[in-house]
Coordinates of C-alpha atoms in Angstrom, one line a residue:
Chain A
M17 CA 215.9 168.1 96.7
K18 CA 212.2 168.3 97.6
N19 CA 211.3 169.6 94.1
S20 CA 213.5 167.4 92.1
S21 CA 211.5 165.0 90.0
Y22 CA 212.1 161.3 89.6
G23 CA 213.7 161.9 86.2
E24 CA 216.2 164.3 87.6
V25 CA 217.3 161.9 90.2
V26 CA 217.9 159.3 87.5
N27 CA 219.9 161.9 85.5
E28 CA 221.9 162.8 88.6
S29 CA 222.7 159.2 89.2
I30 CA 223.6 158.7 85.5
K31 CA 226.0 161.7 85.6
K32 CA 227.5 160.4 88.8
K33 CA 228.1 157.0 87.2
S34 CA 229.4 158.3 83.9
G35 CA 231.8 160.5 85.7
S36 CA 233.1 157.7 87.8
K37 CA 235.8 155.1 87.1
R38 CA 233.7 153.0 84.7
S39 CA 232.8 155.7 82.3
F40 CA 232.1 153.2 79.4
D41 CA 229.4 151.6 81.4
N42 CA 226.6 154.2 81.2
P43 CA 223.1 154.1 79.6
R44 CA 224.5 155.9 76.5
N45 CA 227.2 153.4 75.7
A46 CA 225.6 150.4 77.2
P47 CA 223.5 149.4 74.1
Y48 CA 226.6 149.4 72.0
I49 CA 228.5 147.2 74.5
F50 CA 225.6 144.8 74.6
L51 CA 225.4 144.7 70.8
M52 CA 229.1 144.5 70.1
P53 CA 229.7 140.8 70.4
A54 CA 226.6 139.9 68.2
L55 CA 227.6 142.6 65.7
I56 CA 231.2 141.5 65.4
F57 CA 230.2 137.9 64.8
F58 CA 227.5 138.9 62.5
L59 CA 229.7 141.1 60.3
L60 CA 232.5 138.5 60.2
F61 CA 230.4 135.5 59.5
T62 CA 227.4 136.9 57.7
G63 CA 228.1 140.4 56.4
Y64 CA 231.5 139.8 55.0
P65 CA 230.5 136.4 53.4
I66 CA 227.5 138.1 51.6
V67 CA 229.8 140.7 50.1
Y68 CA 232.7 138.4 49.4
S69 CA 230.5 135.8 47.8
F70 CA 229.3 138.4 45.3
I71 CA 232.9 139.4 44.5
L72 CA 233.8 135.8 44.2
S73 CA 231.0 135.2 41.7
L74 CA 232.6 137.8 39.4
Q75 CA 236.0 136.0 39.4
Q76 CA 237.6 133.0 37.9
S77 CA 240.6 131.1 39.0
E78 CA 242.9 128.8 37.2
G79 CA 245.4 127.1 39.4
N80 CA 246.6 129.9 41.7
V81 CA 245.7 132.7 39.3
T82 CA 242.5 134.6 40.1
T83 CA 241.2 137.0 37.5
F84 CA 238.2 139.3 37.2
A85 CA 235.7 137.6 34.9
G86 CA 232.7 140.0 35.0
L87 CA 229.5 138.1 34.4
D88 CA 231.2 135.0 32.8
N89 CA 230.1 132.7 35.7
Y90 CA 226.5 133.9 35.3
I91 CA 226.6 133.5 31.5
R92 CA 227.9 130.0 32.0
L93 CA 225.1 129.4 34.5
F94 CA 222.4 130.4 32.1
Q95 CA 223.8 127.9 29.5
D96 CA 224.2 125.1 31.9
P97 CA 221.5 122.4 31.4
I98 CA 222.2 120.9 34.9
F99 CA 221.6 124.3 36.5
Y100 CA 218.2 124.5 34.7
E101 CA 217.4 121.0 35.8
S102 CA 218.2 121.7 39.4
L103 CA 216.3 124.9 39.2
S104 CA 213.2 123.2 37.9
N105 CA 213.5 120.4 40.4
T106 CA 213.6 122.8 43.2
L107 CA 210.6 124.8 41.9
I108 CA 208.6 121.7 41.3
I109 CA 209.2 120.5 44.9
L110 CA 208.4 124.0 46.1
V111 CA 205.1 124.2 44.2
L112 CA 204.0 120.8 45.4
Q113 CA 205.3 121.0 49.0
V114 CA 204.6 124.4 50.4
P115 CA 200.8 124.7 49.5
I116 CA 200.0 121.1 50.5
M117 CA 201.9 121.4 53.8
L118 CA 200.4 124.8 54.7
F119 CA 196.9 123.5 53.9
F120 CA 197.4 120.5 56.2
A121 CA 199.0 122.7 58.8
L122 CA 196.0 125.1 58.7
I123 CA 193.5 122.2 59.0
L124 CA 195.4 120.7 61.9
A125 CA 195.6 124.1 63.7
V126 CA 191.8 124.5 63.3
L127 CA 191.3 121.0 64.8
M128 CA 193.7 121.8 67.6
N129 CA 191.8 125.0 68.3
S130 CA 188.5 123.2 68.5
T131 CA 186.5 123.4 71.7
M132 CA 185.5 119.8 71.1
L133 CA 189.1 118.6 71.7
K134 CA 190.3 117.0 74.8
A135 CA 194.0 116.1 75.5
K136 CA 195.2 119.1 73.5
G137 CA 198.7 118.8 74.9
F138 CA 199.1 115.2 73.7
F139 CA 198.0 115.9 70.1
R140 CA 200.1 119.0 69.9
V141 CA 203.2 117.2 71.0
A142 CA 202.5 114.3 68.7
Y143 CA 202.1 116.4 65.6
F144 CA 205.0 118.7 66.4
S145 CA 207.4 115.8 67.2
P146 CA 208.7 115.2 63.6
A147 CA 210.2 118.7 63.7
V148 CA 212.6 117.6 66.5
A149 CA 214.6 115.0 64.7
S150 CA 217.4 116.1 62.4
L151 CA 216.7 116.0 58.7
V152 CA 219.4 113.5 58.3
S153 CA 217.8 111.0 60.8
A154 CA 214.4 111.6 59.2
A155 CA 215.9 110.8 55.8
V156 CA 217.6 107.7 57.1
I157 CA 214.3 106.4 58.6
F158 CA 212.5 107.0 55.4
L159 CA 215.2 105.2 53.5
L160 CA 213.9 102.1 55.2
L161 CA 210.2 103.0 54.9
L162 CA 210.5 103.8 51.2
N163 CA 212.7 100.9 50.1
P164 CA 211.0 99.8 46.8
D165 CA 211.4 96.0 47.5
Y166 CA 211.2 95.7 51.2
G167 CA 209.8 99.0 52.5
L168 CA 206.8 99.2 54.8
I169 CA 205.0 101.7 52.7
N170 CA 205.0 99.5 49.6
Y171 CA 204.0 96.6 51.8
L172 CA 201.0 98.4 53.2
L173 CA 200.0 99.7 49.7
S174 CA 200.0 96.1 48.5
F175 CA 196.9 95.5 50.7
I176 CA 194.9 98.0 48.7
G177 CA 196.1 96.5 45.5
I178 CA 198.8 99.1 44.6
D179 CA 201.9 97.6 42.9
K180 CA 205.4 98.3 44.2
I181 CA 206.3 101.9 43.7
G182 CA 210.0 102.7 42.9
W183 CA 210.0 105.5 45.4
L184 CA 213.6 106.6 45.4
N185 CA 214.7 105.4 42.0
H186 CA 212.1 106.7 39.7
P187 CA 212.5 110.4 38.6
V188 CA 209.0 111.4 39.5
W189 CA 208.5 109.3 42.6
A190 CA 211.9 110.4 43.9
K191 CA 210.6 114.0 43.9
I192 CA 207.4 112.9 45.6
S193 CA 209.4 111.0 48.2
I194 CA 211.2 114.2 49.1
V195 CA 208.0 116.2 49.2
L196 CA 206.5 113.5 51.5
V197 CA 209.4 113.6 53.9
M198 CA 209.3 117.4 54.1
I199 CA 205.5 117.4 54.7
W200 CA 206.0 114.9 57.5
R201 CA 208.7 116.9 59.0
W202 CA 207.4 120.5 58.8
T203 CA 203.5 120.3 59.0
G204 CA 203.4 120.2 62.8
Y205 CA 205.9 123.0 63.0
N206 CA 203.8 125.3 60.9
M207 CA 200.7 124.1 62.7
V208 CA 202.1 125.5 66.0
I209 CA 202.8 128.9 64.5
L210 CA 199.3 129.1 62.9
L211 CA 197.7 127.9 66.1
A212 CA 199.5 130.7 68.1
G213 CA 198.1 133.1 65.5
M214 CA 194.6 131.7 65.8
Q215 CA 194.6 132.1 69.5
N216 CA 195.4 135.8 69.2
I217 CA 192.1 136.4 67.2
S218 CA 189.6 138.0 69.5
N219 CA 186.7 135.8 70.6
D220 CA 184.3 138.8 70.2
L221 CA 184.5 138.5 66.4
Y222 CA 183.3 134.9 66.5
E223 CA 180.5 135.8 68.9
A224 CA 179.3 138.6 66.7
A225 CA 179.4 136.3 63.7
R226 CA 177.4 133.6 65.6
I227 CA 174.8 136.2 66.5
D228 CA 174.5 137.1 62.8
G229 CA 173.9 133.4 62.1
A230 CA 177.2 132.6 60.5
G231 CA 178.1 128.9 60.5
K232 CA 181.5 127.3 61.3
V233 CA 182.6 127.3 57.7
R234 CA 181.5 130.9 57.1
Q235 CA 183.4 131.9 60.3
F236 CA 186.5 130.2 59.1
F237 CA 186.6 132.0 55.7
S238 CA 185.3 135.4 56.9
I239 CA 187.2 135.7 60.2
T240 CA 189.9 133.1 60.7
I241 CA 191.6 133.4 57.3
P242 CA 191.6 137.2 57.0
Q243 CA 192.7 137.7 60.6
L244 CA 195.4 135.1 60.1
K245 CA 196.8 136.5 56.9
P246 CA 200.0 137.9 58.3
V247 CA 200.8 134.6 60.1
I248 CA 200.0 132.6 56.9
L249 CA 202.2 135.0 54.9
F250 CA 205.0 134.5 57.5
T251 CA 204.8 130.7 57.3
A252 CA 204.6 130.8 53.5
I253 CA 207.7 132.9 53.2
V254 CA 209.7 130.9 55.8
S255 CA 208.7 127.7 54.1
T256 CA 209.6 129.0 50.6
I257 CA 213.0 130.0 51.9
G258 CA 213.5 126.6 53.5
T259 CA 212.5 124.8 50.3
L260 CA 214.7 126.9 48.1
Q261 CA 217.6 125.9 50.4
L262 CA 216.6 122.2 50.3
F263 CA 219.8 120.1 50.8
D264 CA 219.7 117.6 53.7
E265 CA 216.9 115.4 52.3
P266 CA 218.0 114.9 48.7
Y267 CA 221.6 114.5 49.9
N268 CA 220.7 111.7 52.2
L269 CA 217.6 110.1 50.5
T270 CA 218.5 110.1 46.8
G271 CA 222.0 111.7 46.5
G272 CA 220.4 113.9 43.9
G273 CA 219.4 111.0 41.7
P274 CA 218.2 109.2 39.8
V275 CA 220.0 111.0 37.0
N276 CA 219.8 114.4 38.6
A277 CA 216.0 114.2 39.1
T278 CA 216.3 115.4 42.7
T279 CA 219.4 117.6 42.4
T280 CA 218.4 120.9 44.0
I281 CA 220.0 124.2 43.4
T282 CA 221.8 124.0 46.7
M283 CA 223.0 120.5 46.1
Y284 CA 224.4 121.6 42.8
L285 CA 226.0 124.5 44.6
Y286 CA 227.6 122.1 47.1
Q287 CA 228.8 119.8 44.3
N288 CA 230.5 122.7 42.5
A289 CA 232.1 124.1 45.6
F290 CA 233.1 121.1 47.5
E291 CA 233.4 118.3 44.9
Y292 CA 234.7 120.2 41.9
F293 CA 236.2 123.1 44.0
D294 CA 234.9 125.7 41.7
F295 CA 234.1 128.3 44.4
E296 CA 233.5 131.1 41.9
Y297 CA 230.8 129.2 40.0
A298 CA 229.2 128.0 43.2
S299 CA 229.0 131.7 44.4
A300 CA 227.2 132.6 41.3
I301 CA 224.7 129.8 42.0
A302 CA 224.4 131.1 45.6
Y303 CA 223.5 134.6 44.3
V304 CA 220.8 133.2 42.0
V305 CA 219.2 131.7 45.1
V306 CA 219.5 135.0 46.9
V307 CA 217.7 136.8 44.0
L308 CA 215.1 134.0 43.8
I309 CA 214.2 134.2 47.5
A310 CA 214.0 138.0 47.3
L311 CA 211.8 137.7 44.2
L312 CA 209.4 135.1 45.6
S313 CA 209.1 136.9 49.0
F314 CA 208.3 140.1 47.1
I315 CA 205.6 138.3 45.1
Q316 CA 204.1 136.7 48.2
F317 CA 204.0 140.1 49.9
K318 CA 202.2 141.5 46.9
L319 CA 199.7 138.6 46.8
A320 CA 199.0 139.0 50.5
G321 CA 198.0 142.6 49.7
D322 CA 198.1 145.7 51.8
D323 CA 200.1 144.5 54.9
E324 CA 203.3 146.2 55.7
Chain B
M27 CA 176.7 123.7 70.5
R28 CA 175.7 120.0 70.6
V29 CA 178.0 117.5 69.1
S30 CA 176.7 114.1 68.1
G31 CA 178.5 111.0 69.2
L32 CA 179.2 110.0 65.6
Q33 CA 180.9 113.4 64.9
K34 CA 183.0 113.0 67.9
T35 CA 184.1 109.5 67.0
L36 CA 185.0 110.6 63.5
F37 CA 186.9 113.6 64.8
Y38 CA 189.1 111.5 67.2
T39 CA 189.6 108.8 64.6
V40 CA 191.1 111.3 62.2
L41 CA 193.3 112.8 64.9
I42 CA 194.6 109.4 66.0
L43 CA 195.3 108.3 62.5
L44 CA 197.3 111.4 62.1
V45 CA 199.2 110.7 65.3
I46 CA 200.1 107.3 63.9
L47 CA 201.4 109.0 60.7
T48 CA 203.6 111.4 62.7
I49 CA 204.9 109.1 65.4
G50 CA 204.9 106.0 63.2
P51 CA 208.3 106.6 61.5
Y52 CA 209.9 106.9 65.0
Y53 CA 208.3 103.6 66.1
W54 CA 209.6 102.0 62.9
M55 CA 213.1 103.3 63.8
L56 CA 212.9 101.5 67.1
V57 CA 211.6 98.3 65.5
G58 CA 214.5 98.5 63.0
A59 CA 217.1 99.2 65.7
T60 CA 216.1 96.1 67.7
N61 CA 215.7 93.6 64.9
P62 CA 218.2 91.9 62.6
T63 CA 218.1 93.5 59.2
G64 CA 216.6 90.3 57.8
N65 CA 213.5 90.7 59.8
M66 CA 212.9 94.2 58.4
L67 CA 213.3 93.0 54.8
N68 CA 210.9 90.1 55.2
T69 CA 207.4 90.1 53.9
P70 CA 205.7 90.7 56.2
P71 CA 208.3 92.7 58.1
S72 CA 208.5 92.5 61.9
F73 CA 206.2 94.9 63.6
I74 CA 207.3 94.6 67.1
P75 CA 210.7 95.6 68.7
G76 CA 213.0 92.6 68.8
D77 CA 215.9 91.5 71.0
Y78 CA 218.7 92.4 68.6
F79 CA 219.6 95.6 70.3
L80 CA 223.1 94.7 71.4
E81 CA 224.0 93.0 68.2
N82 CA 223.0 96.1 66.1
L83 CA 224.8 98.4 68.6
R84 CA 228.0 96.2 68.3
S85 CA 228.0 96.3 64.5
L86 CA 227.3 100.0 64.5
L87 CA 230.3 100.5 66.8
S88 CA 232.5 98.4 64.5
Q89 CA 231.6 100.8 61.6
I90 CA 231.8 104.2 63.3
D91 CA 232.6 105.5 66.7
I92 CA 229.1 106.7 67.6
W93 CA 230.0 107.5 71.2
R94 CA 232.7 109.9 70.0
S95 CA 230.1 111.5 67.6
L96 CA 227.6 111.8 70.4
F97 CA 230.3 113.5 72.5
N98 CA 231.2 115.9 69.6
S99 CA 227.5 116.7 69.1
A100 CA 227.0 117.3 72.8
V101 CA 230.1 119.5 73.3
T102 CA 229.4 121.7 70.2
A103 CA 225.6 122.0 70.9
V104 CA 226.1 122.9 74.6
S105 CA 228.8 125.5 74.0
F106 CA 226.9 126.9 71.0
T107 CA 223.8 127.3 73.1
F108 CA 225.6 128.9 76.0
I109 CA 227.7 131.4 74.0
S110 CA 224.9 132.2 71.5
G111 CA 222.3 132.5 74.3
I112 CA 224.4 135.1 76.1
I113 CA 225.3 137.1 73.0
C114 CA 221.8 137.1 71.6
A115 CA 220.3 137.9 75.0
A116 CA 222.6 140.9 75.3
A117 CA 221.8 142.1 71.8
G118 CA 218.0 141.5 72.3
F119 CA 218.2 143.6 75.5
A120 CA 220.0 146.4 73.7
F121 CA 217.3 146.5 71.0
A122 CA 214.4 146.2 73.5
K123 CA 215.4 148.6 76.2
Y124 CA 217.7 151.3 74.9
Q125 CA 217.3 154.2 72.4
F126 CA 220.4 154.6 70.4
K127 CA 221.6 155.8 67.0
G128 CA 221.3 153.2 64.3
R129 CA 219.0 150.9 66.3
N130 CA 216.4 150.4 63.6
I131 CA 218.9 150.0 60.8
I132 CA 221.0 147.4 62.7
F133 CA 217.9 145.5 63.7
A134 CA 216.6 145.5 60.1
L135 CA 220.0 144.2 58.9
F136 CA 219.7 141.3 61.3
L137 CA 216.2 140.5 60.1
L138 CA 217.0 140.9 56.4
S139 CA 219.9 138.5 56.7
M140 CA 217.4 135.8 57.6
M141 CA 216.4 135.9 53.9
V142 CA 219.9 135.1 52.7
P143 CA 220.2 131.4 52.2
Y144 CA 222.9 129.8 54.4
Q145 CA 224.4 128.2 51.4
A146 CA 225.4 131.6 50.0
L147 CA 227.6 132.1 53.0
V148 CA 229.2 128.7 53.1
V149 CA 232.0 129.2 50.6
P150 CA 233.4 132.4 52.2
Q151 CA 233.0 131.0 55.7
F152 CA 234.9 127.9 54.6
Q153 CA 237.7 130.0 53.2
L154 CA 237.7 132.2 56.3
F155 CA 238.2 129.2 58.6
A156 CA 240.8 127.8 56.2
S157 CA 242.8 131.0 56.4
F158 CA 242.6 130.9 60.3
N159 CA 243.7 127.2 60.1
L160 CA 240.6 126.3 62.0
L161 CA 238.9 123.8 59.8
N162 CA 237.9 120.5 61.4
S163 CA 237.7 122.0 64.9
Y164 CA 235.0 122.6 67.5
T165 CA 235.5 126.3 67.0
A166 CA 234.7 126.0 63.3
I167 CA 231.5 124.0 64.0
I168 CA 230.3 126.5 66.6
L169 CA 231.3 130.0 65.5
P170 CA 229.5 130.9 62.2
Q171 CA 226.0 131.1 63.5
I172 CA 226.7 132.4 67.1
A173 CA 224.9 135.7 66.3
Y174 CA 221.7 134.0 65.3
P175 CA 219.3 136.6 64.0
F176 CA 216.1 134.7 64.8
A177 CA 217.3 134.2 68.4
I178 CA 218.1 137.9 68.7
F179 CA 214.6 138.7 67.4
L180 CA 213.0 136.4 69.9
M181 CA 215.1 137.7 72.8
R182 CA 214.1 141.3 71.9
Q183 CA 210.4 140.3 71.7
N184 CA 210.6 138.8 75.2
M185 CA 212.8 141.5 76.8
Q186 CA 210.3 144.2 75.8
S187 CA 208.2 143.0 78.7
I188 CA 210.8 144.0 81.3
P189 CA 209.4 147.0 83.2
T190 CA 211.5 150.1 82.6
A191 CA 210.8 151.1 86.2
L192 CA 212.8 148.1 87.4
I193 CA 215.8 149.1 85.4
E194 CA 215.6 152.7 86.5
A195 CA 215.3 151.6 90.2
A196 CA 218.5 149.6 89.8
R197 CA 220.3 152.6 88.3
I198 CA 219.2 154.8 91.2
D199 CA 220.6 152.1 93.5
G200 CA 223.9 152.6 91.8
S201 CA 224.0 149.5 89.6
S202 CA 226.1 149.7 86.5
E203 CA 224.4 148.8 83.1
T204 CA 226.3 145.5 82.8
G205 CA 225.3 144.9 86.4
I206 CA 221.6 145.4 85.5
F207 CA 222.0 143.0 82.6
F208 CA 223.6 140.2 84.7
K209 CA 221.8 140.7 88.0
I210 CA 218.3 141.8 86.9
V211 CA 217.6 141.1 83.3
L212 CA 219.1 137.5 83.0
P213 CA 217.5 136.2 86.2
T214 CA 214.0 137.6 85.4
M215 CA 214.2 136.4 81.8
I216 CA 215.1 132.8 82.6
P217 CA 211.9 131.3 81.1
A218 CA 212.3 133.2 77.8
I219 CA 216.1 132.5 77.7
A220 CA 215.4 128.8 78.4
A221 CA 212.9 128.6 75.5
V222 CA 215.3 130.3 73.0
S223 CA 218.2 128.1 74.3
I224 CA 216.3 124.9 73.6
F225 CA 215.7 126.2 70.1
L226 CA 219.4 127.0 69.7
F227 CA 220.5 123.6 71.1
T228 CA 218.2 121.7 68.7
H229 CA 219.4 123.8 65.8
Q230 CA 223.0 123.0 66.4
W231 CA 222.4 119.4 67.3
N232 CA 220.6 118.9 64.0
N233 CA 222.9 121.1 61.9
F234 CA 224.2 119.2 58.9
L235 CA 225.6 121.1 55.9
W236 CA 228.2 123.2 57.7
P237 CA 229.6 120.4 59.8
L238 CA 229.7 118.2 56.7
I239 CA 231.8 120.9 55.0
T240 CA 234.1 121.8 57.8
I241 CA 234.8 118.4 59.3
T242 CA 237.4 116.3 57.6
T243 CA 238.3 113.5 60.0
Q244 CA 236.2 110.8 61.5
D245 CA 237.0 111.6 65.1
M246 CA 235.4 115.1 64.7
Y247 CA 232.1 113.8 63.1
T248 CA 228.9 115.1 64.8
L249 CA 225.9 112.7 64.8
P250 CA 224.3 113.8 61.6
V251 CA 227.5 113.6 59.7
A252 CA 228.4 110.2 61.1
L253 CA 224.9 109.0 60.2
A254 CA 225.2 110.4 56.7
T255 CA 228.4 108.5 56.1
L256 CA 226.7 105.3 57.3
A257 CA 223.8 105.8 55.0
G258 CA 226.2 106.4 52.1
L259 CA 227.9 103.0 52.3
E260 CA 227.7 100.6 49.4
T261 CA 225.5 98.0 51.2
V262 CA 223.2 99.6 53.7
D263 CA 222.6 97.5 56.9
Y264 CA 219.2 98.9 58.0
G265 CA 219.4 97.5 61.6
V266 CA 222.7 99.4 62.1
L267 CA 221.4 102.5 60.4
M268 CA 218.2 102.6 62.5
M269 CA 220.4 102.1 65.6
G270 CA 222.5 105.1 64.6
A271 CA 219.3 107.1 63.9
A272 CA 217.9 106.1 67.3
I273 CA 221.0 107.3 69.1
S274 CA 220.9 110.6 67.3
V275 CA 217.2 111.2 67.8
L276 CA 216.4 109.8 71.2
P277 CA 218.3 112.3 73.4
I278 CA 216.6 115.2 71.8
F279 CA 213.2 113.5 71.5
I280 CA 213.2 112.7 75.3
A281 CA 214.3 116.2 76.1
F282 CA 211.5 117.5 73.9
L283 CA 208.9 115.4 75.7
F284 CA 209.9 117.0 79.0
L285 CA 210.5 120.5 77.8
Q286 CA 207.9 120.7 75.0
R287 CA 206.1 123.7 76.6
Y288 CA 209.3 125.8 76.5
F289 CA 210.3 124.3 73.2
I290 CA 207.2 125.4 71.5
A291 CA 207.4 128.8 73.2
G292 CA 210.9 129.1 71.8
I293 CA 209.7 128.5 68.3
I294 CA 206.8 131.0 68.3
G295 CA 208.2 133.5 70.8
G296 CA 205.2 133.5 73.0
S297 CA 202.8 131.1 74.6
V298 CA 200.1 128.8 73.2
K299 CA 197.2 128.6 75.4
E300 CA 196.1 125.2 76.7

C-alpha cells in the first residue's frame, strides 16, 4: 500500500464502486446519466422538429391527404410578392438596427469603462433595465408614446418645431418605430457584454501605448477595437439572429401594417401556420430563415477575419 | 490625467440624458397606469403619477383576469426555472468535468442549435403537443425549451472552475457520482446556478410566441399573452393598458434591482468588475 500512488487509490475505489450494487453510477457512465435528460428533451423538442420541419416543407396537404410535393412550396415562395416584401422589411430593419445599436452599445461600454466615472453600478443598471421587460410590455408602452395624435414623443417634438409624425401608420415611420423600440430594448444588453469583453483586455497594452504617446482615440482604435473583435462578432451574430426572428414588436406595435410594411418573415410564417393553417408552406419559410441566418453568420465570420 | 470641470459636466450630462431615455418609458408607464386615459391624451399630457390607480385596476379586471395570468406566469416561470436549472446544470457538469465519447460532437450540436430560429421549430412542436393532447397546458408552456442550450453553455463555463481534486477526494470517500453532483457540485455552484436561473426565469416570464400559439383559453393566458389581447382590442384604453404593462413589468423589474449583480453575471457568464 505504501507504494501505491494517488491515482491507483482512485482507480481502486472506482473499481470497488463499479463492482458494487449501483454499477451504473460510476465515472464512466456518469456523464451519460447527467446528460441524458437534457439530451432527451433536446432531441424531442429541437432535433426532431428541425428534421420534421424540413420534411414538412417538402409536402403539401389538401384536407386530410398529405402528398410529397418536392420543391413546390419553395417555388411558390419565390413567386410570392408578400414573401419578398416581408424579406425586404426584415433586411431593412436589420441593416438599420444592428449597426446603430452596436455603435451605441460600444460607446456606452467605453463610457462605462471610463476611470472618470463614479456610480458605475447605477448607470449600468439604468442602461441595462430595458432588457428586463418583455417585448410585449415594451411594445405596449411605446404604443402610448408613439401615438401620432396624443403621444408624448410627438408632443415633445412639437417644441422643436417638428410636425406630427405618423409613427405607427406610415410605411417608413412604422419601420423606424420598430427599430427605435429594438434599440431601446437591446443597447444596454449588448453594452454589458461589450463591457465584460473590455475588462478582459490587459491594462499593460494601454500603458505601453500611453508611453508611446498614443492618445485616447488612438488607443481605442489600435487596442480596444482589435482586442474586442471576437466579442463584437459575437454580439453582431446574436443581434442578427435576433432581428431575423423579429416577431413580438411588429405583432404588438403595428400588427404587420400599414399594408404589410412591417410584416417580418417570422410574422408571415406565423400567419401562414396559425391563421391559414398552411403548416407546409410555413415550414418552407422557416427553412429560408435557417439558410439566411447560416449565410449571414458565415459572412460575418469572414468579415471578422482570421478568428476561429 | 487631469480632467477639466467642463469635461466632467458634459460627460455626466450625456450619461444622465441617456438614463432618462432608458428609464423614461417605464416612468411613462407608471404615469399612464395611475391617470385616467383622458389625462394622457391631453395636450399637454399629465407628467406626474395620478390617483386613478384603483379605477384603472378595476377596469383592467373587468376586461381580463390579470391575477390569473400573473399566477399562470409565476407557476410556469418557476417550474421552468427549477427543472431547466437542474437539467442544464447536470449537462453542464458532464461537459465540464468528464471525458467521454461524443462529448465534443454533442456539445457542438447544442451550440449550433442556437443558430436555428425558434420559429422553425414551432410548427412541429405544436403538432407534437397536439398529438399528446397537451396543448393549452402548463406542461406545453414549460417543456419545449427545458434543455436550453445557452444555459447548458453557461453552466459548463462555470463548472470548469470546480477543482478536480475536490471531486476525486469525494470519490475516495466512497461517494457515488450522483452523490458528488448533488452534495458537492450543486452546493458549491450556487452563485453560478442562481445567475443562470435568473436568466432562465426572465426568459420564460417574457416568453411570448410559444405561449401565444399553444394557449387557447383565457384562463391559461400568461401575462404577455393577456397583455397582447388587451392591446389588440378595437378601442385601446391606455390607462388600462399601462396598468396591465405595470403588473407584468414591475415584479421582474423589482427583482432585477435587487439581483442585478447575479442577473448580469447570468447573461455574460462571468463577472463585470465594479
